[in-house]
Structure formats: structure tokens, C-alpha cells
DNA sequence: TAGGCCATCTGGTCCT
DNA sequence: AGGACCAGATGGCCTA
């Protein structure tokens, strides 16, 4: 595994301020088929991974709680040890994101949607899943002879990111702030969703 | 070429 | 203390 290759890297760090050059990131990722980027990270005292000024939100996060504004330094840990732990954290984070993506993939498989040449994006997947759940809820309520708690809003679909997968409106007036135009795919997805429900009833 | 989407790195914070 | 979680930053790929 490439992560192991990286974790067992050479003794090239020098003193307090180390630098690692992730050559592996220049190659294609074996899992995703992507990644062509060269990454050069400096993990030193003055280094800033962002390479630019922090946003207000990030600054706020950074000052949250009791953490001091200056970067904390773990005592008694060598630069090499810090570097190693960072690489291990990176690997865990990568694994975590992969499992998250697996969950997205499983979600895509169970949501009825129009087959597209490209796969559903994450935001589309989540929005469709939400709509599906709401539609199912409506069906259940209908079968029970209860009032449907949600109503569809025709021609008013979207998400904050620009793509849209249709939206529903709570009867009680609760309404997310989404205003992007609907695409044909998303309209089709919503009707497909209803067709799927009717088939199952 | 701009914008959307994504993977990855990173450091701060939370949780066990 | 260490791992999980989170969000910002960055850069690559793809499409309109």
C-alpha cells in the first residue's frame, strides 16, 4: 500500500522544521483512479497548510474553546514523530472519507432515479434521499388516512450548490432556502420517485 | 475558460 | 492521549 510506503518513509526530515514531499500523490490513486497532484507540505512551526489567510470562520474555529491562538506544540515529540503521526492521521482520514463515499454509493443504489451518464453527485444523492423519505412518509400517512405532512413544490427545485434534485415543502411551512432552477433530470427523478412508490403500493 | 465536483491534506475540537 | 470528526484550503478533472 502506498500509505505504508509513505509511513515508512526515509529519514530526510531535518531538525525542528521538517518537510515531506509526497511523491506518491503524483501518481494515480489505486482506489479512485484520480490524484495527480504533487503535494509538498511543510509541517514546521511557521508553516501554514492553507498557504493563505484564514477565513473569519476558520479563525473563529481556531479560537474556539480554550485553545490558545498560537499553535500548540506537543511536548517531547520530535519533528519526525509529528510527521509520522500526521501521515497516520492523513491515512485514517482518507479511510474515513472512503467509507463515507461507500455509504454514498450504497445510498445511490437504493434511491430510484433516472439513470444518467454520470453518477449522482453527493448533494443530489442526499437531496433525492430526503425526497424519497418524505414521499414514503406521505404514502404511509395516506394509507393510514392521515393528512400528508409534506407537499411538493412544482417548478421550484434546487439546492444551494446549484444543482437540484427537486424539493418538497413541509405543510407546516418549514422550507429550506433553495432557489436554483430545476433541470430536466431532477424533474424526471422526482416523477420517477413517485412512480416507484406507486409501483410498490 | 469558468464553474462544479471531488479527493486529499491539515489543524482544531470533540469524544472515549 | 489518541482517534474521530469537522471544515477550510488546494488543486485536478470534467463539462458547458
Short mmCIF file of N, CA and C in Angstrom, two decimals, chain A residues 5 10 22 34 41 54 57 73 95 100 107 115 120 134 144 146 156 163 168 174-177 183:
data_model
loop_
_atom_site.label_atom_id
_atom_site.label_comp_id
_atom_site.label_asym_id
_atom_site.label_seq_id
_atom_site.Cartn_x
_atom_site.Cartn_y
_atom_site.Cartn_z
N UNK A 5 4.04 2.76 2.34
CA UNK A 5 5.28 3.26 1.77
C UNK A 5 5.61 4.62 2.35
N UNK A 10 11.65 7.87 4.39
CA UNK A 10 13.06 8.00 4.72
C UNK A 10 13.31 8.98 5.84
N UNK A 22 5.42 14.40 -0.91
CA UNK A 22 4.63 13.21 -1.11
C UNK A 22 4.66 12.83 -2.58
N UNK A 34 -7.92 8.66 -9.49
CA UNK A 34 -7.63 10.08 -9.64
C UNK A 34 -6.31 10.39 -8.96
N UNK A 41 4.27 19.52 1.58
CA UNK A 41 3.76 20.09 2.82
C UNK A 41 4.90 20.37 3.78
N UNK A 54 -6.56 32.94 6.74
CA UNK A 54 -7.69 32.15 7.16
C UNK A 54 -8.96 32.97 7.04
N UNK A 57 -14.43 32.41 9.48
CA UNK A 57 -15.00 31.21 10.10
C UNK A 57 -13.91 30.33 10.66
N UNK A 73 2.24 23.09 20.63
CA UNK A 73 3.27 22.14 20.24
C UNK A 73 3.29 21.00 21.24
N UNK A 95 -9.22 6.94 4.84
CA UNK A 95 -10.07 5.76 5.03
C UNK A 95 -11.48 6.18 5.44
N UNK A 100 -17.14 6.89 3.90
CA UNK A 100 -18.25 7.81 3.66
C UNK A 100 -18.71 7.71 2.21
N UNK A 107 -26.18 4.38 -0.97
CA UNK A 107 -27.39 5.19 -0.99
C UNK A 107 -27.87 5.41 -2.42
N UNK A 115 -31.43 7.09 -14.72
CA UNK A 115 -30.04 6.73 -15.00
C UNK A 115 -29.41 7.81 -15.88
N UNK A 120 -24.84 10.23 -9.74
CA UNK A 120 -25.38 11.32 -8.93
C UNK A 120 -24.27 11.92 -8.08
N UNK A 134 -39.39 11.52 2.36
CA UNK A 134 -40.59 12.34 2.54
C UNK A 134 -41.77 11.75 1.77
N UNK A 144 -52.84 5.44 5.92
CA UNK A 144 -53.48 5.47 7.23
C UNK A 144 -54.66 6.42 7.26
N UNK A 146 -54.37 9.57 7.07
CA UNK A 146 -53.98 10.79 7.77
C UNK A 146 -53.60 11.86 6.75
N UNK A 156 -40.05 24.50 -8.47
CA UNK A 156 -39.19 25.19 -7.50
C UNK A 156 -38.28 24.16 -6.87
N UNK A 163 -26.85 22.63 -8.20
CA UNK A 163 -27.56 21.53 -8.80
C UNK A 163 -28.81 21.27 -7.98
N UNK A 168 -39.24 19.36 -1.62
CA UNK A 168 -40.55 19.20 -1.03
C UNK A 168 -40.75 20.29 -0.01
N UNK A 174 -42.25 24.88 7.03
CA UNK A 174 -40.80 24.78 7.10
C UNK A 174 -40.25 24.58 5.71
N UNK A 175 -39.35 25.43 5.33
CA UNK A 175 -38.91 25.42 3.95
C UNK A 175 -37.44 25.80 3.83
N UNK A 176 -36.62 24.91 3.28
CA UNK A 176 -35.24 25.27 3.08
C UNK A 176 -35.09 26.36 2.04
N UNK A 177 -34.02 27.12 2.13
CA UNK A 177 -33.78 28.21 1.21
C UNK A 177 -33.07 27.71 -0.02
N UNK A 183 -33.58 21.17 -13.29
CA UNK A 183 -33.16 20.60 -14.55
C UNK A 183 -34.13 19.50 -14.93
#
